[in-house]
Coordinates of C-alpha atoms in Angstrom, one line a residue:
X1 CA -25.7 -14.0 -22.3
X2 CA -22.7 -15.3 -24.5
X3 CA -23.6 -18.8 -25.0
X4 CA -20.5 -19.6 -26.4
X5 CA -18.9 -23.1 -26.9
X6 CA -17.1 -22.8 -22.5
X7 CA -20.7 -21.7 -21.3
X8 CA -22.2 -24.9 -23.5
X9 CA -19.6 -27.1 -21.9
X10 CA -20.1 -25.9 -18.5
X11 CA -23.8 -26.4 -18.8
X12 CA -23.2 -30.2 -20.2
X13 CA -21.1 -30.5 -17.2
X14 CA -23.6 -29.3 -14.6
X15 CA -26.7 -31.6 -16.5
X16 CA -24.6 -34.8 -15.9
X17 CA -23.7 -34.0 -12.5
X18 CA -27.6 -33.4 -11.9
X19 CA -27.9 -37.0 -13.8
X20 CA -25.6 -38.3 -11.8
X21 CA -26.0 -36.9 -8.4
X22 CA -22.1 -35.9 -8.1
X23 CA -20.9 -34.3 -5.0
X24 CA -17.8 -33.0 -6.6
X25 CA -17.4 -30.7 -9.7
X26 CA -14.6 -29.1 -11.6
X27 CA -15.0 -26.7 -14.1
X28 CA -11.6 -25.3 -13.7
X29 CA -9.4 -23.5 -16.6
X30 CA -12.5 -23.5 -19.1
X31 CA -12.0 -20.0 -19.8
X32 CA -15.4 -19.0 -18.5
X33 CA -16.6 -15.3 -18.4
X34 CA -20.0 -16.7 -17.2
X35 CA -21.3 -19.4 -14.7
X36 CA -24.8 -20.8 -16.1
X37 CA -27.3 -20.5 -13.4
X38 CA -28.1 -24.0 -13.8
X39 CA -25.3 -24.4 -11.0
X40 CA -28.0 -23.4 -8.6
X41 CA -29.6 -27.1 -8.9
X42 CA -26.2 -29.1 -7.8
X43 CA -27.3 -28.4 -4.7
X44 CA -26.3 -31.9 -3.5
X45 CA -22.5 -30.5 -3.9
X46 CA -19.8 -30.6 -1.6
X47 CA -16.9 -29.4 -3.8
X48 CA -16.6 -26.7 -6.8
X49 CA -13.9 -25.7 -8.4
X50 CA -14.1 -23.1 -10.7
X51 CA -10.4 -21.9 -11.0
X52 CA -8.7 -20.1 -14.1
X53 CA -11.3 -18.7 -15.7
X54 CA -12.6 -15.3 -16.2
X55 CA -15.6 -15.1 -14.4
X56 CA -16.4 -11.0 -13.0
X57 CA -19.8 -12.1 -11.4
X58 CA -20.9 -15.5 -9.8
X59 CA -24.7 -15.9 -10.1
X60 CA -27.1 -15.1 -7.5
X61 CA -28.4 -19.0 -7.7
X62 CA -24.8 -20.2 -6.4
X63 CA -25.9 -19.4 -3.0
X64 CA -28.0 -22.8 -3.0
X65 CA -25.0 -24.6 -2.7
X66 CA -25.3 -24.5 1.1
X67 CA -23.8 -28.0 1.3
X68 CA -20.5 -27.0 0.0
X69 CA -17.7 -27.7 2.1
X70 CA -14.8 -27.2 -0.5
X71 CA -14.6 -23.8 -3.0
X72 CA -12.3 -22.7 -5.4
X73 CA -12.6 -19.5 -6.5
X74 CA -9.1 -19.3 -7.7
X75 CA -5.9 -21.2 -7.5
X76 CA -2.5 -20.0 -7.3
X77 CA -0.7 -22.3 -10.0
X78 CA -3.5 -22.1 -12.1
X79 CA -5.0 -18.7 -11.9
X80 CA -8.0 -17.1 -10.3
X81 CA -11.0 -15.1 -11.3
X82 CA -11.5 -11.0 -11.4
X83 CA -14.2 -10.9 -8.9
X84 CA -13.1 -8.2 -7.2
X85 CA -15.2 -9.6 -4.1
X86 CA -16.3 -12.1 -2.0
X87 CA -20.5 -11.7 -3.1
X88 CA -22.6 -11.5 0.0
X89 CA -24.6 -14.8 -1.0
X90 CA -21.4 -16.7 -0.2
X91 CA -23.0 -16.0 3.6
X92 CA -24.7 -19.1 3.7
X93 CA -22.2 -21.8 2.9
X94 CA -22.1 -22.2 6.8
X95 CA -20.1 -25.6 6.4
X96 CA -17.3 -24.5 4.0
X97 CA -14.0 -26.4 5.4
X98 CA -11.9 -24.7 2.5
X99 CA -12.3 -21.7 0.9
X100 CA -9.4 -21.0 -1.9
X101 CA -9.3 -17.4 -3.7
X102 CA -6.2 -16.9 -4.5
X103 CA -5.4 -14.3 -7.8
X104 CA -9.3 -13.1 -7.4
X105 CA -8.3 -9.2 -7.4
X106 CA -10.2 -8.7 -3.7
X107 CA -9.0 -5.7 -1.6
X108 CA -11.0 -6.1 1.1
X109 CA -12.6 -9.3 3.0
X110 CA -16.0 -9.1 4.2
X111 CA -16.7 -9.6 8.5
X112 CA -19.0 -12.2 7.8
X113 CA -16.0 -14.9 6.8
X114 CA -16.0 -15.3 10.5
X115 CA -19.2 -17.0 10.7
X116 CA -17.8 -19.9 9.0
X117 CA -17.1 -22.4 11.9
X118 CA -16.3 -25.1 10.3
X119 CA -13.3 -23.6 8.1
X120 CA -9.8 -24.7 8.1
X121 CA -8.0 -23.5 5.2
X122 CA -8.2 -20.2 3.8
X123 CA -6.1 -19.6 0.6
X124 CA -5.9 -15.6 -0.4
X125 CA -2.5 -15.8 -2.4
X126 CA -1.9 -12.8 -4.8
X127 CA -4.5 -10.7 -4.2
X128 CA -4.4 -6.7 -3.2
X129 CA -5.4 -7.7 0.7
X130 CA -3.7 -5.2 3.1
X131 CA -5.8 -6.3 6.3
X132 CA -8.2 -8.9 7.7
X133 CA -11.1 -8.8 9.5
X134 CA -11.1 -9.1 13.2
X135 CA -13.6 -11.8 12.8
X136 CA -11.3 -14.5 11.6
X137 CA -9.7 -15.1 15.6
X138 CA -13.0 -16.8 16.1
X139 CA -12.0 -19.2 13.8
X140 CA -10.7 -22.3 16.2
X141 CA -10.1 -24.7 13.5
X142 CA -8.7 -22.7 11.1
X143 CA -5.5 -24.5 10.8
X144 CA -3.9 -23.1 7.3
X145 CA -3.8 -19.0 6.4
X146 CA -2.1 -18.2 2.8
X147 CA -1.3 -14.8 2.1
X148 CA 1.6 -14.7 0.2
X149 CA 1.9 -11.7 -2.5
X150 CA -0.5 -9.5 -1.0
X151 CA 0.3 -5.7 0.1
X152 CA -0.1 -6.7 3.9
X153 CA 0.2 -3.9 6.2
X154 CA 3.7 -4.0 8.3
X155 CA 2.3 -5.3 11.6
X156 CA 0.3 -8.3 10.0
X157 CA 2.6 -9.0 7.6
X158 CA 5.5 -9.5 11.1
X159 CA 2.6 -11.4 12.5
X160 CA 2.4 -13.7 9.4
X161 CA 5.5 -15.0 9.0
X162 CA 5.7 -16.2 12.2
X163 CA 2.3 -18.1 11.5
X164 CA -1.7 -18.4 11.9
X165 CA -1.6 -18.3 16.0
X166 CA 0.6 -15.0 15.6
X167 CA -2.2 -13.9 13.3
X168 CA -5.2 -14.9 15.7
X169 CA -3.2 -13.0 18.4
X170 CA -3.3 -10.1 16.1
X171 CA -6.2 -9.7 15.2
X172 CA -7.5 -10.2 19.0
X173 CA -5.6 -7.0 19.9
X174 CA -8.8 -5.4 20.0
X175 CA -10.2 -2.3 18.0
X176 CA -8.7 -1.0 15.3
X177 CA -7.7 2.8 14.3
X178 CA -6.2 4.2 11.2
X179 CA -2.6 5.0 11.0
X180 CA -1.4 8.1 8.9
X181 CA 2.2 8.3 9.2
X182 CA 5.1 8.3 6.5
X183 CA 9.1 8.5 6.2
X184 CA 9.8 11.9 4.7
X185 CA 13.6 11.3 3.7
X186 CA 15.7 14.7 2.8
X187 CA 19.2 13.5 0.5
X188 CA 21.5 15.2 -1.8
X189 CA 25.2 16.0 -1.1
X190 CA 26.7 17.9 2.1
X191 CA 25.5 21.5 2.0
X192 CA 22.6 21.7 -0.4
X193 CA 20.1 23.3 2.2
X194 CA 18.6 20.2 3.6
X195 CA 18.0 21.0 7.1
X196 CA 17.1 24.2 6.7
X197 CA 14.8 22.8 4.3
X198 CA 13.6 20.4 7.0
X199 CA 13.9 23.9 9.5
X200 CA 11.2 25.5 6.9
X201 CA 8.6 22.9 6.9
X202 CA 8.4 22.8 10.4
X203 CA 8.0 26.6 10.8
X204 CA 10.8 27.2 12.6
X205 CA 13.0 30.6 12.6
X206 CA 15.8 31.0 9.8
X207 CA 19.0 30.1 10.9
X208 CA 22.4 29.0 9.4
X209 CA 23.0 25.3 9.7
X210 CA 26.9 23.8 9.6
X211 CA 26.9 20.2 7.7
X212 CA 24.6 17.6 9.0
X213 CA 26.9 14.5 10.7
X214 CA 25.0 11.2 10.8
X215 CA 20.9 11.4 10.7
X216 CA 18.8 13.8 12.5
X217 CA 14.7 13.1 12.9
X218 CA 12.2 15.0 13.4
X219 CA 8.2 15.0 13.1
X220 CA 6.2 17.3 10.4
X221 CA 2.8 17.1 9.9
X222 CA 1.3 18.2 6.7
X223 CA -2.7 18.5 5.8
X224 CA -4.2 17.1 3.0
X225 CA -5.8 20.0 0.5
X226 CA -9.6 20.3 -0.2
X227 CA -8.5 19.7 -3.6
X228 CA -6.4 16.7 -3.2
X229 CA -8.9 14.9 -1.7
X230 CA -11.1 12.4 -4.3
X231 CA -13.3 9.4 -4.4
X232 CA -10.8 7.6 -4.0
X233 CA -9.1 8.9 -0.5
X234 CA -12.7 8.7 0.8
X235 CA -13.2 5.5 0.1
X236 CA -10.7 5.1 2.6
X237 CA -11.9 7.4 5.2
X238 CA -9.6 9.9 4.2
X239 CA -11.3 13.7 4.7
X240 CA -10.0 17.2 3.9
X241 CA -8.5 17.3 7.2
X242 CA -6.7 14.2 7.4
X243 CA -3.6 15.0 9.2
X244 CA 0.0 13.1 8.1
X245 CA 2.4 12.4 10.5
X246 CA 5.8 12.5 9.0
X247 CA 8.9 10.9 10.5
X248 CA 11.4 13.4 8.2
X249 CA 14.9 12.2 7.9
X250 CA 18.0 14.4 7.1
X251 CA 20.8 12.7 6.3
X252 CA 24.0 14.0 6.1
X253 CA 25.2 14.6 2.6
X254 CA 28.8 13.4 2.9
X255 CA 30.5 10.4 0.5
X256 CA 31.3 8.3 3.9
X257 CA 27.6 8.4 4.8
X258 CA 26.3 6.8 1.8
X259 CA 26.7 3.2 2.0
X260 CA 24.8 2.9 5.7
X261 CA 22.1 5.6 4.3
X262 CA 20.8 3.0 1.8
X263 CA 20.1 0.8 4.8
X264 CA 17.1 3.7 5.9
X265 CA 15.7 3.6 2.3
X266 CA 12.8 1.9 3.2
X267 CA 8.6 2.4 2.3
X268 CA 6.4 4.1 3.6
X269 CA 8.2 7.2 2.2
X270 CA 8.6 10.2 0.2
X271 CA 11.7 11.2 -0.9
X272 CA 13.4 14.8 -1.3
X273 CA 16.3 14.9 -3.4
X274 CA 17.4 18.2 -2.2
X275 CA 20.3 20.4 -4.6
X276 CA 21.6 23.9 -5.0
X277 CA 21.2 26.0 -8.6
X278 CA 24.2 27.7 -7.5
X279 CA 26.6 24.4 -7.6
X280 CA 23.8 23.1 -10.4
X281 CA 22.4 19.2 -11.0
X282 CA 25.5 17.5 -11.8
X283 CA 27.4 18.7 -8.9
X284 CA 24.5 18.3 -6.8
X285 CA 24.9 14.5 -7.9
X286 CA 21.1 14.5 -8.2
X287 CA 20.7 11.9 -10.7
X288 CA 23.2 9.6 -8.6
X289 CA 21.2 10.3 -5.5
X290 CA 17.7 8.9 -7.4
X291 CA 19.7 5.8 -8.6
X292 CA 20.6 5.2 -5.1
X293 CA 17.1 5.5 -3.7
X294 CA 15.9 3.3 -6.4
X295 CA 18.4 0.5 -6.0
X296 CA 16.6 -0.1 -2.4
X297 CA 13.6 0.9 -2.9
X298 CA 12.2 0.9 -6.4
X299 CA 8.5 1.7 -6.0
X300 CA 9.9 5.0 -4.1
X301 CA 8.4 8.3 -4.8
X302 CA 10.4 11.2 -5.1
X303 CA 10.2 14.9 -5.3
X304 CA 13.3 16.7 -6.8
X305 CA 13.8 19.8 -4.7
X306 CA 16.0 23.0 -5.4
X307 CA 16.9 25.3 -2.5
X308 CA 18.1 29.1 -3.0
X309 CA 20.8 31.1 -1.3
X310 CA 19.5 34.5 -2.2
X311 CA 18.3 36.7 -4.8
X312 CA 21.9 36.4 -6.4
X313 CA 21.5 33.4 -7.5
X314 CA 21.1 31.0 -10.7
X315 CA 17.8 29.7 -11.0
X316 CA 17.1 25.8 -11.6
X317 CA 18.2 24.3 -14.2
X318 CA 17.8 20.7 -14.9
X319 CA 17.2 18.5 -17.1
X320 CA 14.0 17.2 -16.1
X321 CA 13.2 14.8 -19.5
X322 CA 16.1 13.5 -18.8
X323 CA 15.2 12.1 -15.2
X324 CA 11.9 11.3 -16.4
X325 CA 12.8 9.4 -19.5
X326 CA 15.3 7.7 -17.2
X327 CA 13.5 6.8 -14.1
X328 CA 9.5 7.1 -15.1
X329 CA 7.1 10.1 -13.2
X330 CA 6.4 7.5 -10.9
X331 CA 9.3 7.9 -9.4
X332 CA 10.5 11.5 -10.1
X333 CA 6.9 12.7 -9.0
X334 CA 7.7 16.5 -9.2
X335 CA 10.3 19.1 -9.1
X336 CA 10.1 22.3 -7.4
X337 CA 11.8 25.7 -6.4
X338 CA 11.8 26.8 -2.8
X339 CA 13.8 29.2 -0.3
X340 CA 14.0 28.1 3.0
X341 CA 15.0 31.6 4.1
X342 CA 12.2 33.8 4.8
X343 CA 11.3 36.7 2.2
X344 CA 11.7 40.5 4.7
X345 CA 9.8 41.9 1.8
X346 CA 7.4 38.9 1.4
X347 CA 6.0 39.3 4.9
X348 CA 8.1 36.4 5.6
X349 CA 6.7 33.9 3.6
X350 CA 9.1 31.5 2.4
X351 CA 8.6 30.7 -1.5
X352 CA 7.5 27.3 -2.7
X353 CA 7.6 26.1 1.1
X354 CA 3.6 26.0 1.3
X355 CA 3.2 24.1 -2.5
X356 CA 6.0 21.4 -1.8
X357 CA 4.1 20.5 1.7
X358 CA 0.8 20.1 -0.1
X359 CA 2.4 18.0 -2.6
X360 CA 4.5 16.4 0.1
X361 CA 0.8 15.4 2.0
X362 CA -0.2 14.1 -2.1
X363 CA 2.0 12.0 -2.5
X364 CA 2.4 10.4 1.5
X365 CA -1.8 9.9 0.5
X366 CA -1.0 8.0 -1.8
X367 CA 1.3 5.8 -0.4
X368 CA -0.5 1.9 0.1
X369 CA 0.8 2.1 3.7
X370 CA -0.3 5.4 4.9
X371 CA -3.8 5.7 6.3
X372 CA -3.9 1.3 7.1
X373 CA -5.5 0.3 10.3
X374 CA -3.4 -1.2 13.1
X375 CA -5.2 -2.5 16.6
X376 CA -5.5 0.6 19.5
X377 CA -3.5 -1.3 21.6
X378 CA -0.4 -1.1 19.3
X379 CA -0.6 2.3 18.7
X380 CA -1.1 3.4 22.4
X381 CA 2.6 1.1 23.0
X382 CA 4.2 3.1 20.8
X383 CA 2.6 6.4 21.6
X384 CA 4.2 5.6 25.5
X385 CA 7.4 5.1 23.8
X386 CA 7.5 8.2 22.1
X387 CA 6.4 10.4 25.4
X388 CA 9.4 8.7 27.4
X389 CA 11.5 10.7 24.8
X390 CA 14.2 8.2 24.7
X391 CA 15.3 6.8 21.8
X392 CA 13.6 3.6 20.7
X393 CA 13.2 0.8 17.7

């Protein structure tokens, strides 16, 4: 244990409080990497603070602090602590009123915050949170919810702005399932291939396609590999035959469409900038067509596709430093080389199709808003929308 000159002061702190009998203490912005244990005997306490310090671990013997009604774990002028979690020995501070842990690093918040009946304010600013637990619309006097700068999923986040009873009503819908569905956007300029492209990931027969007008959408659903599957995915409750819905997109490729396209740019999606060798990059405008994407959207990720007309013509060339030095490979994941017009001599296979839909499903994976959980109820709405067959928002 680094008894360094924070941990002495913090312990000097904690032995006059002891003295003294305080209810409150504040050890905030001592730059802390360790709580002495000694906090354990405060248990008199109603409020801690321990805010903007570096604190990984809180000690087992803080869970004596039963009498706490006020914690700050982190605060979001001043800074939180990397805790990563909520510990479960938190459990027993049964008459917390306020509970602040704002910049703390959590990702997920444990059930057992509903138990805490007496809570009112719950601060979670600028954290990694992307859903609450259900338990939290038990909470009747929970009067004030912040969580601002956290990757909330799109249905909570709506529910949020428009405030805490919004949220209760939420999170009452009822059971949750897990949502895998993307935007799979096709771009580039007007006769590149795109939706015979979009005709080849769906399986469907060759055909010859005149210019798209406007925007066409369609549903693929692409498989994640055995191999693209990690610790990481499972966490989740991802498997290695987690299905992706993708909403795919094909634009029409023409100058008058482009302004009103940028309105669609929007996550959760992967990207194809689609172009023909034939015409090369530059005419294919695929460098303008990233910068577009990125102006709207700049955490997009985007796979830089070239389509072939036959065995005629030029292969790829592009400049693929160049893209990368320019926009960063998290952005211009991947580039690839594919002909949308089945091989007679191949057994009609279609080359490169099979490789861009795994790395298609890769890259959707990884996308913070594919595989969230939204309540049953919300999904079966919009399941009866789609089986009308009418076109909806």
């Amino acid at each position: 244990m680094a008894h360094d000159e924070a941990y002495y002061q913090a312990e000097k702190k904690i032995e006059e409080a002891l003295k003294s009998g305080a209810t409150e203490l504040n050890l905030s912005n001592m730059k802390l990497a360790e709580l002495p244990e000694s906090i354990g005997q405060l248990t008199q306490l109603k409020s801690l603070a321990l805010d903007g310090n570096q604190i990984e671990e809180l000690p087992d013997s803080i869970a004596n602090l039963k009498n706490l009604t006020s914690l700050w774990l982190g605060e979001k002028s001043i800074g939180g602590n990397p805790l990563g979690q909520l510990p479960e020995y938190l459990r027993g501070f049964k008459a917390i009123e306020i509970l602040v842990a704002s910049k703390c690093n959590l990702k997920v918040l444990p059930d057992w915050l509903g138990e805490f009946k007496k809570l009112k304010k719950l601060y979670f600013t600028g954290n990694q949170i992307t859903d609450l637990p259900l338990t939290l619309s038990q909470l009747d006097d929970l009067k004030e919810l912040k969580l601002d700068s956290n990757p909330l999923n799109p249905e909570l986040a709506e529910a949020y702005k428009q405030g805490i009873d919004a949220v209760k009503l939420y999170l009452r819908a009822g059971a949750v399932i897990p949502v895998y569905e993307a935007k799979l956007i096709l771009i580039g300029e007007g006769e590149v291939g795109k939706t015979c492209l979009m005709d080849a990931l769906l399986g469907k027969e060759w055909q010859e396609h005149s210019s798209t007008h406007g925007i066409e959408i369609q549903q693929v659903k692409v498989t994640l590999d055995v191999l693209d599957v990690d610790e990481d995915y499972e966490e989740f409750g991802w498997n290695k035959k987690t299905e992706i819905t993708l909403n795919a997109w094909d634009f029409g490729g023409q100058r008058v469409y482009r302004p009103t396209h940028q309105l669609f740019f929007s996550a959760p999606a992967v990207y194809l900038v689609v172009w023909k060798p034939r015409e090369g990059s530059q005419a294919g405008q695929v460098k303008e067509w990233i910068q577009l994407v990125k102006r709207r959207e700049p955490s997009a990720k985007i796979l830089v596709v070239a389509t072939h007309g036959g065995p005629q013509q030029r292969q790829p060339d592009i400049d693929r430093q160049e893209l990368w030095d320019l926009f960063g490979k998290e952005t211009v994941v991947d580039f690839f080389f594919v002909e949308s017009k089945p091989d007679p001599l191949g057994h009609g296979n279609r080359k490169g199709i099979d490789k861009l839909k795994r790395a298609i499903a890769q890259v959707a994976a990884s996308l913070p808003e594919v595989g969230r959980s939204v309540p049953k109820s919300f999904a079966d709405v919009r399941q009866a929308l789609q089986d009308k067959g009418a076109p909806y928002l």
